[in-house]
Amino acid sequence: MAKYIFITGGVISSLGKGITSASIGKILESRALRVSLMKFDPYINVDPGTMNPYQHGEVYVTEDGAETDLDLGHYERFTHAQTTKFNNVTTGQIYNAVISKERRGDYLGKTIQVIPHITAEIKARIKKVAEVSRAQIVLAEIGGTVGDIESLPFLEAARQLGLELGKDNVLYVHVTLVPFIKCAEEIKTKPTQHSVGTLREIGIQPDVLICRTEKALSNEIKEKISLFCNVQKEAVIEARDVASIYQIPLVFKEQVLDEIILSHFKLISRSSQLKEWEKDVVTKALNPKYKVCIALVGKYTTLQDAYKSIYEALVHAGIANDARVEVKKIDSEDIEKQGAQKVLAGVGGVLVPGGFGYRGIEGKIKAIKYAREKKIPFLGLCLGMQCAAIEFARNVCALKEANSTEFKPQTKYPVISLLAEQKKIKNLGGTMRLGVYPCKIKKKTLAARIYSKALIHERHRHRYEFNNKYKKYFEKKGMIFSGIYPKRNLVEIIELKEHPYFIAVQFHPEFKSKPDLCHPLFREFIRAALQLCKQF
Ligand code: GLN
């Protein structure tokens, strides 16, 4: 039978519950335990797929095509556990399921209530993850902050599961803030006491406290927190701000959190193996030899979370190339106003990420033209590939009005368009080409050199495709179609001859990059950018 760890958050949001969960997953995995990580999101949307990135941050896509919370990206980057549609559950999904059952008559005339029906559905989802993943330990992160109205049913379900399965099988971790008040020069434990107090009112006594803090926690402070919160002193874990998120598993390991969890569960396992992580990830991330600046030309550049997996993949590419990758976040509308030369001068590479809608597109196209003409390494992702095709059509193939039908439905040259069968689709939620698809790589191309493989599998999230009507003409003008989804003959990768690194893909490689195994498209992109910098 699986054991369960619930991770809750207190005092404020943005304490890094996702990274904490992923790091706990990592230290348990390093002791040869099979883990699975899941996230409960208390909002009523069925999934984040239709939400504005400014509201929600990046939508992370799983292999099986679920549109999920970005914390699942942390889970996959830190551990080997693969997430699926079962690993992200929202209030919307829970109510959807319960109401469908009620309509079918499954409840045999009963009054349907939050307790026990909604909580039963939540517990069933946790057990489902254990069953599907066959994990020994399931870590369930509960979104929001303790005290919020909407996360109450999830906390109640977590409490019930503890009662049902017994103390040896369930552990509660609470992530909390221990602020340092500058004018008083003091660390304050009261917010943590209150937040744990709220949890205890609900019936949950945390077993472990992860204390987010700027300063070291003294022995006395730990003792105080332990006494007031009724948590063993050694289970009061200090989580100080660190330079790299990939240090956190090591921080936990140092405070023997893995041992604390194992002894709570009465589990015995081999000793921890984190040496490689320390050597190949953390040490390299902290001590790079080179530096390179990459321009990310997007639309949601003021929000740190909107391109989360891309930023992380660039960190991984830095680790792989012994370099610090500095990201210059550029709002593509600034390029529309000021011109590419002014905004992009001096950067080592240009990356155009995915996105939706017309705003900012012309600026992205200008940035791509600049990278193509000045021979600056370019990586286009999803919408970035579509923009590269439009740029090529307009400026190389002289199809001046070329566009995507997403932006201009009646365009004269629809180089990016919907497939005929997609035109009938009315619903916006979950109706894109989603999840993993195979892609065949053409021999003797840049893509073949990057991947060293003939067949790859990458994750998708888009509706529009390259229009094959223009393929021959583009080829004649120097574009190479180096990756194809064979079953439906869809273009997956485009590249250019006579350019050091110009490659764009219809999929999202950023979702599969890991700190200890950088995605090759990012690794080679940074390698090319570094080479360009060395020439300066
Ligand atoms: N808007 C484009 C499409 O739907 C690209 C999507 C994306 O970049 N994820 O095809």
Coordinates of C-alpha atoms and ligand atoms in Angstrom, one line a residue:
M1 CA 0.0 0.0 0.0
A2 CA 1.2 3.5 -0.8
K3 CA 2.1 6.1 1.8
Y4 CA 0.9 9.7 1.4
I5 CA 2.5 13.1 2.1
F6 CA 0.3 16.2 2.0
I7 CA 2.0 19.5 1.5
T8 CA 0.2 22.7 2.5
G9 CA 1.2 26.3 2.6
G10 CA 0.7 29.0 5.2
V11 CA 0.9 32.7 5.9
I12 CA 1.4 33.9 2.2
S13 CA 1.3 32.4 -1.3
S14 CA 4.4 32.0 -3.5
L15 CA 6.5 30.3 -0.7
G16 CA 7.7 27.7 -3.2
K17 CA 5.4 24.8 -2.2
G18 CA 5.9 23.3 -5.7
I19 CA 9.7 23.4 -5.4
T20 CA 9.5 22.1 -1.8
S21 CA 7.3 19.2 -3.0
A22 CA 9.6 18.4 -5.9
S23 CA 12.6 18.5 -3.6
I24 CA 11.1 16.2 -1.1
G25 CA 10.2 13.9 -4.0
K26 CA 13.9 14.1 -5.1
I27 CA 15.4 13.2 -1.7
L28 CA 13.0 10.2 -1.4
E29 CA 13.7 9.1 -4.9
S30 CA 17.4 9.3 -4.1
R31 CA 16.8 6.6 -1.5
A32 CA 15.4 4.3 -4.1
L33 CA 11.7 5.0 -3.3
R34 CA 9.3 5.2 -6.1
V35 CA 7.4 8.5 -5.8
S36 CA 4.5 10.3 -7.6
L37 CA 3.6 13.9 -7.2
M38 CA 0.3 15.5 -7.6
K39 CA -1.2 19.0 -7.2
F40 CA -4.7 20.0 -6.1
D41 CA -5.8 23.4 -7.4
P42 CA -8.7 25.0 -5.6
Y43 CA -10.1 27.0 -8.5
I44 CA -13.3 26.1 -10.4
N45 CA -11.8 26.0 -13.9
V46 CA -11.6 22.4 -15.1
D47 CA -8.0 23.0 -16.1
P48 CA -5.7 26.0 -16.6
G49 CA -5.8 25.6 -20.4
T50 CA -8.2 28.5 -21.0
M51 CA -6.7 30.8 -18.4
N52 CA -4.7 33.9 -19.2
P53 CA -1.0 33.4 -18.4
Y54 CA -1.1 36.6 -16.4
Q55 CA -3.6 34.9 -14.1
H56 CA -2.0 31.6 -13.9
G57 CA 1.5 31.5 -15.3
E58 CA 2.6 28.8 -17.7
V59 CA 0.3 25.9 -18.7
Y60 CA 2.4 22.8 -18.4
V61 CA 1.6 20.0 -20.8
T62 CA 2.0 16.3 -19.8
E63 CA 2.9 13.4 -22.1
D64 CA -0.7 12.3 -22.3
G65 CA -1.8 15.8 -23.3
A66 CA -3.2 17.3 -20.0
E67 CA -3.0 21.1 -19.6
T68 CA -1.8 21.5 -16.1
D69 CA -0.3 23.6 -13.4
L70 CA 3.3 24.7 -13.8
D71 CA 4.2 22.9 -10.5
L72 CA 4.0 19.7 -12.4
G73 CA 7.0 21.0 -14.4
H74 CA 9.0 21.2 -11.2
Y75 CA 8.0 17.6 -10.3
E76 CA 9.2 16.3 -13.6
R77 CA 12.4 18.4 -13.6
F78 CA 13.5 17.3 -10.1
T79 CA 12.4 13.6 -10.2
H80 CA 12.0 10.8 -12.7
A81 CA 8.3 10.5 -11.9
Q82 CA 6.2 11.2 -15.0
T83 CA 3.0 13.1 -14.5
T84 CA -0.3 12.4 -16.3
K85 CA -3.8 13.9 -16.4
F86 CA -4.4 12.3 -13.0
N87 CA -1.6 14.3 -11.3
N88 CA -3.4 17.7 -11.4
V89 CA -6.9 17.9 -9.9
T90 CA -9.0 21.1 -9.7
T91 CA -12.2 21.9 -7.8
G92 CA -13.8 22.2 -11.2
Q93 CA -12.9 18.6 -12.1
I94 CA -14.2 17.3 -8.7
Y95 CA -17.5 19.0 -9.0
N96 CA -17.8 18.0 -12.6
A97 CA -17.4 14.4 -11.7
V98 CA -19.8 14.5 -8.7
I99 CA -22.5 16.4 -10.6
S100 CA -22.3 13.9 -13.5
K101 CA -22.6 11.0 -11.0
E102 CA -25.6 12.7 -9.4
R103 CA -27.3 13.2 -12.8
R104 CA -26.7 9.5 -13.6
G105 CA -28.4 8.6 -10.4
D106 CA -25.4 7.0 -8.8
Y107 CA -26.1 8.4 -5.4
L108 CA -29.4 6.7 -5.1
G109 CA -31.5 9.6 -3.9
K110 CA -29.1 10.9 -1.3
T111 CA -28.5 14.7 -0.6
I112 CA -25.1 15.4 -2.2
Q113 CA -22.8 17.3 0.2
V114 CA -19.2 18.6 0.5
I115 CA -18.7 16.1 3.3
P116 CA -18.8 13.2 2.5
H117 CA -19.3 13.3 -1.3
I118 CA -16.9 16.0 -2.5
T119 CA -14.2 14.8 0.0
A120 CA -14.8 11.2 -1.2
E121 CA -14.1 12.2 -4.8
I122 CA -10.9 14.0 -3.7
K123 CA -9.7 10.9 -1.8
A124 CA -10.5 8.7 -4.8
R125 CA -8.3 11.0 -7.0
I126 CA -5.4 10.6 -4.6
K127 CA -5.8 6.8 -4.5
K128 CA -6.1 6.8 -8.3
V129 CA -2.6 8.4 -8.6
A130 CA -1.2 5.7 -6.2
E131 CA -2.8 3.0 -8.4
V132 CA -1.8 4.4 -11.8
S133 CA 1.8 5.3 -10.8
R134 CA 2.3 2.3 -8.5
A135 CA 4.3 4.7 -6.3
Q136 CA 5.4 3.8 -2.8
I137 CA 4.9 7.4 -1.8
V138 CA 2.4 9.8 -3.2
L139 CA 3.1 13.5 -2.5
A140 CA 0.0 15.7 -2.8
E141 CA 0.5 19.4 -2.8
I142 CA -2.6 21.5 -1.9
G143 CA -2.7 24.8 -3.7
G144 CA -3.6 28.1 -2.0
T145 CA -2.9 29.1 1.6
V146 CA -4.4 27.6 4.7
G147 CA -7.3 29.7 5.7
D148 CA -8.7 30.1 2.2
I149 CA -12.3 29.1 1.8
E150 CA -11.8 27.2 -1.4
S151 CA -9.1 24.9 -0.3
L152 CA -11.1 23.6 2.8
P153 CA -12.5 20.5 1.1
F154 CA -9.0 19.4 0.1
L155 CA -7.7 19.8 3.6
E156 CA -10.7 18.0 5.0
A157 CA -10.0 15.1 2.6
A158 CA -6.4 15.1 3.7
R159 CA -7.5 14.9 7.3
Q160 CA -9.9 12.1 6.6
L161 CA -7.3 10.1 4.8
G162 CA -5.0 10.3 7.8
L163 CA -7.8 9.0 10.0
E164 CA -8.6 6.2 7.5
L165 CA -5.0 5.0 6.9
G166 CA -3.4 5.7 10.2
K167 CA -0.4 7.8 11.3
D168 CA 2.2 5.4 9.8
N169 CA 0.8 5.9 6.3
V170 CA 0.2 9.7 6.1
L171 CA 2.5 12.6 6.8
Y172 CA 1.6 16.3 6.8
V173 CA 4.2 18.9 5.7
H174 CA 3.4 22.6 6.2
V175 CA 5.4 25.2 4.3
T176 CA 5.4 28.5 6.2
L177 CA 7.1 31.9 6.4
V178 CA 9.3 33.0 9.3
P179 CA 9.9 36.7 8.5
F180 CA 12.8 38.8 9.6
I181 CA 11.6 42.3 10.7
K182 CA 14.4 44.7 9.8
C183 CA 13.6 47.6 12.1
A184 CA 13.3 45.3 15.1
E185 CA 16.2 43.0 13.8
E186 CA 14.2 40.0 14.9
I187 CA 12.9 36.8 13.4
K188 CA 9.2 36.4 14.0
T189 CA 7.4 33.1 14.6
K190 CA 3.9 34.3 15.2
P191 CA 2.6 34.0 11.6
T192 CA 3.7 30.4 11.7
Q193 CA 2.0 29.8 15.0
H194 CA -1.2 31.2 13.6
S195 CA -1.1 29.3 10.4
V196 CA -0.4 26.0 12.2
G197 CA -3.2 26.9 14.6
T198 CA -5.6 27.2 11.7
L199 CA -4.5 23.8 10.4
R200 CA -5.0 22.2 13.8
E201 CA -8.6 23.7 14.0
I202 CA -9.3 21.8 10.8
G203 CA -7.9 18.7 12.4
I204 CA -4.5 18.5 10.9
Q205 CA -1.4 18.4 13.0
P206 CA 1.7 19.0 10.8
D207 CA 4.5 16.5 11.2
V208 CA 7.1 18.7 9.4
L209 CA 7.4 22.4 9.1
I210 CA 9.4 23.9 6.2
C211 CA 10.3 27.4 7.3
R212 CA 11.0 29.8 4.5
T213 CA 13.3 32.5 5.8
E214 CA 15.9 35.1 4.8
K215 CA 18.1 34.4 7.9
A216 CA 19.4 31.3 9.6
L217 CA 17.0 30.0 12.3
S218 CA 18.8 29.8 15.7
N219 CA 18.3 26.8 18.0
E220 CA 16.1 28.9 20.2
I221 CA 13.8 29.9 17.4
K222 CA 13.5 26.3 16.3
E223 CA 12.7 25.3 19.9
K224 CA 10.1 28.0 20.1
I225 CA 8.4 27.0 16.8
S226 CA 8.6 23.3 17.9
L227 CA 6.9 24.1 21.3
F228 CA 4.2 26.4 20.0
C229 CA 3.4 24.4 16.9
N230 CA 3.6 20.9 18.6
V231 CA 6.2 19.7 16.0
Q232 CA 9.4 17.8 16.9
K233 CA 12.3 20.1 16.9
E234 CA 14.3 18.2 14.3
A235 CA 11.3 18.4 12.0
V236 CA 11.4 22.2 12.0
I237 CA 13.4 22.5 8.8
E238 CA 15.1 25.7 7.8
A239 CA 14.6 26.7 4.2
R240 CA 16.7 29.8 3.6
D241 CA 16.7 31.6 0.3
V242 CA 19.3 30.0 -2.0
A243 CA 20.9 31.0 -5.3
S244 CA 19.6 28.1 -7.2
I245 CA 16.4 26.1 -6.7
Y246 CA 18.3 23.0 -7.4
Q247 CA 20.1 23.4 -4.1
I248 CA 16.9 22.7 -2.1
P249 CA 17.1 18.9 -2.1
L250 CA 20.6 19.2 -0.7
V251 CA 19.4 21.7 2.0
F252 CA 16.7 19.2 3.0
K253 CA 19.1 16.3 2.9
E254 CA 21.5 18.1 5.2
Q255 CA 18.8 18.4 7.8
V256 CA 18.0 14.7 7.4
L257 CA 14.5 15.3 6.2
D258 CA 14.6 12.0 4.3
E259 CA 15.4 10.2 7.5
I260 CA 12.6 12.0 9.4
I261 CA 10.1 10.9 6.7
L262 CA 11.3 7.3 6.4
S263 CA 11.2 6.8 10.2
H264 CA 7.7 8.3 10.4
F265 CA 6.6 5.8 7.8
K266 CA 8.6 3.0 9.4
L267 CA 10.3 2.4 6.0
I268 CA 13.9 1.2 5.6
S269 CA 15.7 2.0 2.4
R270 CA 19.2 2.3 1.0
S271 CA 21.2 5.5 1.8
S272 CA 20.8 8.6 -0.3
Q273 CA 22.5 9.1 -3.7
L274 CA 22.7 12.8 -4.3
K275 CA 26.4 13.2 -5.2
E276 CA 25.8 13.4 -8.9
W277 CA 23.1 16.0 -8.5
E278 CA 25.5 18.0 -6.3
K279 CA 28.4 17.7 -8.8
D280 CA 26.6 17.9 -12.1
V281 CA 23.8 20.3 -11.4
V282 CA 24.3 22.4 -8.3
T283 CA 28.1 23.0 -8.5
K284 CA 27.9 23.8 -12.2
A285 CA 24.9 26.1 -11.8
L286 CA 26.7 28.1 -9.1
N287 CA 30.1 28.4 -10.7
P288 CA 29.8 29.0 -14.5
K289 CA 32.9 30.0 -16.5
Y290 CA 31.2 31.8 -19.4
K291 CA 28.3 34.2 -19.8
V292 CA 25.8 34.7 -22.6
C293 CA 22.8 36.9 -23.1
I294 CA 19.6 35.6 -24.7
A295 CA 16.7 37.7 -25.8
L296 CA 13.3 36.2 -25.1
V297 CA 10.9 38.0 -27.3
G298 CA 7.4 37.4 -25.9
K299 CA 4.3 38.9 -24.7
Y300 CA 4.1 37.9 -21.0
T301 CA 7.5 39.1 -20.1
T302 CA 6.7 40.9 -16.9
L303 CA 5.5 37.8 -15.2
Q304 CA 8.2 35.5 -14.0
D305 CA 5.9 32.4 -14.2
A306 CA 4.6 32.8 -17.7
Y307 CA 7.5 31.1 -19.5
K308 CA 8.7 29.0 -16.5
S309 CA 9.8 25.9 -18.3
I310 CA 11.6 27.9 -20.9
Y311 CA 13.6 29.9 -18.3
E312 CA 14.4 26.6 -16.6
A313 CA 15.5 25.0 -19.8
L314 CA 17.8 27.9 -20.4
V315 CA 19.3 27.4 -16.9
H316 CA 19.8 23.7 -17.9
A317 CA 21.5 24.7 -21.1
G318 CA 23.8 27.0 -19.1
I319 CA 24.7 24.1 -16.8
A320 CA 25.5 21.9 -19.9
N321 CA 27.7 24.6 -21.4
D322 CA 29.4 25.9 -18.3
A323 CA 27.8 29.3 -18.8
R324 CA 25.5 31.7 -17.0
V325 CA 22.5 32.4 -19.3
E326 CA 21.2 35.9 -18.8
V327 CA 17.8 36.3 -20.2
K328 CA 16.8 39.7 -21.6
K329 CA 13.0 39.7 -21.4
I330 CA 11.7 41.7 -24.3
D331 CA 8.1 42.7 -24.9
S332 CA 7.7 42.2 -28.7
E333 CA 5.6 45.3 -28.9
D334 CA 8.8 47.3 -27.9
I335 CA 10.4 45.9 -31.1
E336 CA 7.4 47.2 -33.1
K337 CA 7.9 50.6 -31.6
Q338 CA 11.7 50.9 -31.5
G339 CA 12.9 48.5 -34.2
A340 CA 14.8 45.2 -33.8
Q341 CA 18.3 46.7 -34.1
K342 CA 17.9 49.0 -31.1
V343 CA 16.3 46.4 -28.8
L344 CA 18.3 43.3 -29.8
A345 CA 21.8 44.7 -30.5
G346 CA 24.5 42.7 -28.7
V347 CA 22.4 39.6 -27.7
G348 CA 23.9 36.2 -28.3
G349 CA 20.7 34.5 -29.3
V350 CA 17.0 35.2 -29.9
L351 CA 14.2 32.9 -28.6
V352 CA 10.6 33.4 -29.6
P353 CA 8.3 31.3 -27.4
G354 CA 4.7 30.1 -27.8
G355 CA 1.6 32.2 -27.5
F356 CA -1.9 33.0 -28.7
G357 CA -3.5 36.0 -30.4
Y358 CA -2.3 38.7 -32.7
R359 CA -0.9 41.2 -30.2
G360 CA 2.8 41.4 -30.5
I361 CA 3.2 39.2 -33.5
E362 CA 4.7 41.8 -35.8
G363 CA 7.4 42.5 -33.3
K364 CA 8.2 38.8 -33.1
I365 CA 8.4 38.6 -36.9
K366 CA 10.8 41.6 -36.9
A367 CA 13.0 39.9 -34.2
I368 CA 13.2 36.8 -36.4
K369 CA 14.1 38.7 -39.5
Y370 CA 16.9 40.4 -37.5
A371 CA 18.2 37.0 -36.2
R372 CA 18.0 35.5 -39.7
E373 CA 19.8 38.3 -41.5
K374 CA 22.4 39.0 -38.8
K375 CA 23.1 35.2 -38.4
I376 CA 22.3 35.3 -34.7
P377 CA 21.3 31.9 -33.2
F378 CA 17.5 31.6 -33.2
L379 CA 15.2 29.1 -31.5
G380 CA 11.5 29.3 -32.2
L381 CA 8.9 27.4 -30.2
C382 CA 5.4 26.7 -31.4
L383 CA 4.1 30.2 -32.2
G384 CA 7.8 31.0 -32.6
M385 CA 7.9 28.5 -35.5
Q386 CA 4.7 29.8 -37.0
C387 CA 6.2 33.4 -36.9
A388 CA 9.4 32.1 -38.5
A389 CA 7.4 30.6 -41.4
I390 CA 5.5 33.9 -41.8
E391 CA 8.7 35.9 -41.8
F392 CA 10.3 33.6 -44.4
A393 CA 7.2 33.8 -46.6
R394 CA 7.1 37.6 -46.5
N395 CA 10.8 38.5 -46.7
V396 CA 12.4 35.6 -48.6
C397 CA 9.6 34.3 -50.7
A398 CA 8.1 37.7 -51.5
L399 CA 4.6 36.7 -50.3
K400 CA 4.1 40.1 -48.7
E401 CA 0.7 39.5 -47.1
A402 CA 1.6 36.0 -45.7
N403 CA 0.0 35.4 -42.3
S404 CA -1.6 32.8 -40.0
T405 CA -5.3 32.5 -40.3
E406 CA -5.3 32.8 -36.5
F407 CA -4.4 36.5 -36.9
K408 CA -5.9 37.2 -40.3
P409 CA -8.6 34.7 -41.3
Q410 CA -8.9 36.0 -44.9
T411 CA -5.2 36.4 -45.6
K412 CA -4.1 35.9 -49.2
Y413 CA -1.2 33.6 -48.3
P414 CA -2.2 31.4 -45.3
V415 CA 1.1 29.8 -44.6
I416 CA -0.2 28.8 -41.2
S417 CA -3.7 27.6 -41.0
L418 CA -6.2 25.2 -39.5
L419 CA -6.6 21.7 -40.9
A420 CA -9.9 21.2 -42.7
E421 CA -11.2 18.9 -39.9
Q422 CA -10.4 21.4 -37.2
K423 CA -12.6 24.1 -38.7
K424 CA -15.8 22.7 -37.1
I425 CA -14.4 22.9 -33.5
K426 CA -16.4 25.3 -31.3
N427 CA -15.2 24.6 -27.8
L428 CA -11.9 26.3 -26.7
G429 CA -11.1 24.0 -23.7
G430 CA -8.9 20.9 -24.5
T431 CA -9.4 21.0 -28.3
M432 CA -5.9 21.6 -29.5
R433 CA -3.2 19.1 -30.7
L434 CA -2.1 18.2 -27.2
G435 CA 0.5 15.9 -25.7
V436 CA 3.2 13.8 -27.2
Y437 CA 3.5 13.0 -31.0
P438 CA 6.3 11.3 -32.9
C439 CA 8.4 13.2 -35.3
K440 CA 10.7 11.8 -38.0
I441 CA 14.0 13.6 -38.4
K442 CA 15.4 14.1 -41.9
K443 CA 19.0 12.9 -42.3
K444 CA 21.9 15.3 -42.6
T445 CA 20.1 18.3 -41.2
L446 CA 20.8 20.5 -38.1
A447 CA 17.9 18.7 -36.3
A448 CA 19.6 15.3 -37.0
R449 CA 22.9 16.6 -35.6
I450 CA 21.2 18.1 -32.5
Y451 CA 19.1 15.0 -31.7
S452 CA 21.3 12.2 -33.1
K453 CA 18.2 10.2 -33.5
A454 CA 15.8 9.4 -36.4
L455 CA 12.6 9.4 -34.4
I456 CA 11.8 11.7 -31.5
H457 CA 8.7 12.3 -29.3
E458 CA 7.8 15.8 -28.2
R459 CA 4.8 17.5 -26.5
H460 CA 2.4 19.8 -28.3
R461 CA -0.2 22.5 -27.5
H462 CA -1.4 24.3 -30.5
R463 CA -4.3 24.5 -33.0
Y464 CA -2.7 25.9 -36.2
E465 CA -0.3 24.0 -38.5
F466 CA 2.1 24.8 -41.3
N467 CA 0.2 24.8 -44.6
N468 CA 1.8 22.1 -46.8
K469 CA 0.7 24.0 -49.9
Y470 CA 3.7 26.2 -49.5
K471 CA 6.3 23.6 -48.7
K472 CA 7.8 23.1 -52.1
Y473 CA 8.2 26.8 -52.7
F474 CA 9.8 27.4 -49.3
E475 CA 12.2 24.5 -50.0
K476 CA 13.2 26.1 -53.2
K477 CA 14.0 29.3 -51.3
G478 CA 16.2 27.5 -48.8
M479 CA 14.0 26.3 -46.0
I480 CA 14.6 22.8 -44.8
F481 CA 11.7 20.8 -43.3
S482 CA 13.7 18.6 -41.0
G483 CA 11.0 17.1 -38.8
I484 CA 7.7 15.6 -39.9
Y485 CA 4.8 13.9 -38.0
P486 CA 4.6 11.0 -40.5
K487 CA 1.0 9.9 -39.9
R488 CA -0.5 13.2 -41.0
N489 CA 2.4 14.7 -42.8
L490 CA 2.5 17.7 -40.5
V491 CA 5.6 20.0 -40.3
E492 CA 7.3 19.8 -36.9
I493 CA 10.7 21.3 -37.4
I494 CA 12.0 24.0 -39.8
E495 CA 15.5 25.2 -40.3
L496 CA 17.6 27.3 -42.6
K497 CA 20.7 26.6 -44.6
E498 CA 23.6 29.0 -44.3
H499 CA 22.9 30.1 -40.8
P500 CA 24.9 29.0 -37.7
Y501 CA 21.7 28.0 -35.8
F502 CA 18.2 28.8 -37.1
I503 CA 15.7 26.2 -36.0
A504 CA 12.1 26.4 -35.0
V505 CA 9.7 23.7 -33.8
Q506 CA 6.0 23.3 -33.7
F507 CA 6.2 21.5 -30.3
H508 CA 7.4 22.5 -26.8
P509 CA 10.8 21.0 -26.0
E510 CA 11.0 23.1 -22.8
F511 CA 8.7 20.6 -21.1
K512 CA 11.2 17.8 -21.3
S513 CA 14.4 19.5 -20.3
K514 CA 15.9 18.6 -16.9
P515 CA 18.8 20.1 -15.0
D516 CA 20.9 16.9 -15.3
L517 CA 19.7 16.2 -18.9
C518 CA 19.3 19.4 -20.8
H519 CA 17.1 19.2 -23.9
P520 CA 19.4 19.1 -26.9
L521 CA 17.6 22.0 -28.7
F522 CA 18.4 24.3 -25.8
R523 CA 21.9 22.9 -25.2
E524 CA 22.9 23.5 -28.8
F525 CA 21.2 26.9 -28.9
I526 CA 23.4 28.1 -26.0
R527 CA 26.4 26.5 -27.5
A528 CA 25.9 28.4 -30.7
A529 CA 25.2 31.6 -28.8
L530 CA 28.5 31.2 -26.9
Q531 CA 30.3 30.6 -30.1
L532 CA 28.9 33.9 -31.5
C533 CA 30.0 35.7 -28.3
K534 CA 33.5 34.4 -28.6
Q535 CA 33.7 35.9 -32.1
F536 CA 32.9 39.4 -30.8
Ligands
GLN1 N1 -1.5 30.1 -31.3 C1 -0.8 29.1 -32.0 C2 -1.7 27.9 -32.3 O1 -2.7 27.7 -31.7 C3 0.4 28.6 -31.3 C4 0.2 28.0 -29.9 C5 1.4 28.0 -29.0 O2 2.4 28.6 -29.3 N2 1.3 27.1 -28.0 O3 -1.4 27.1 -33.1

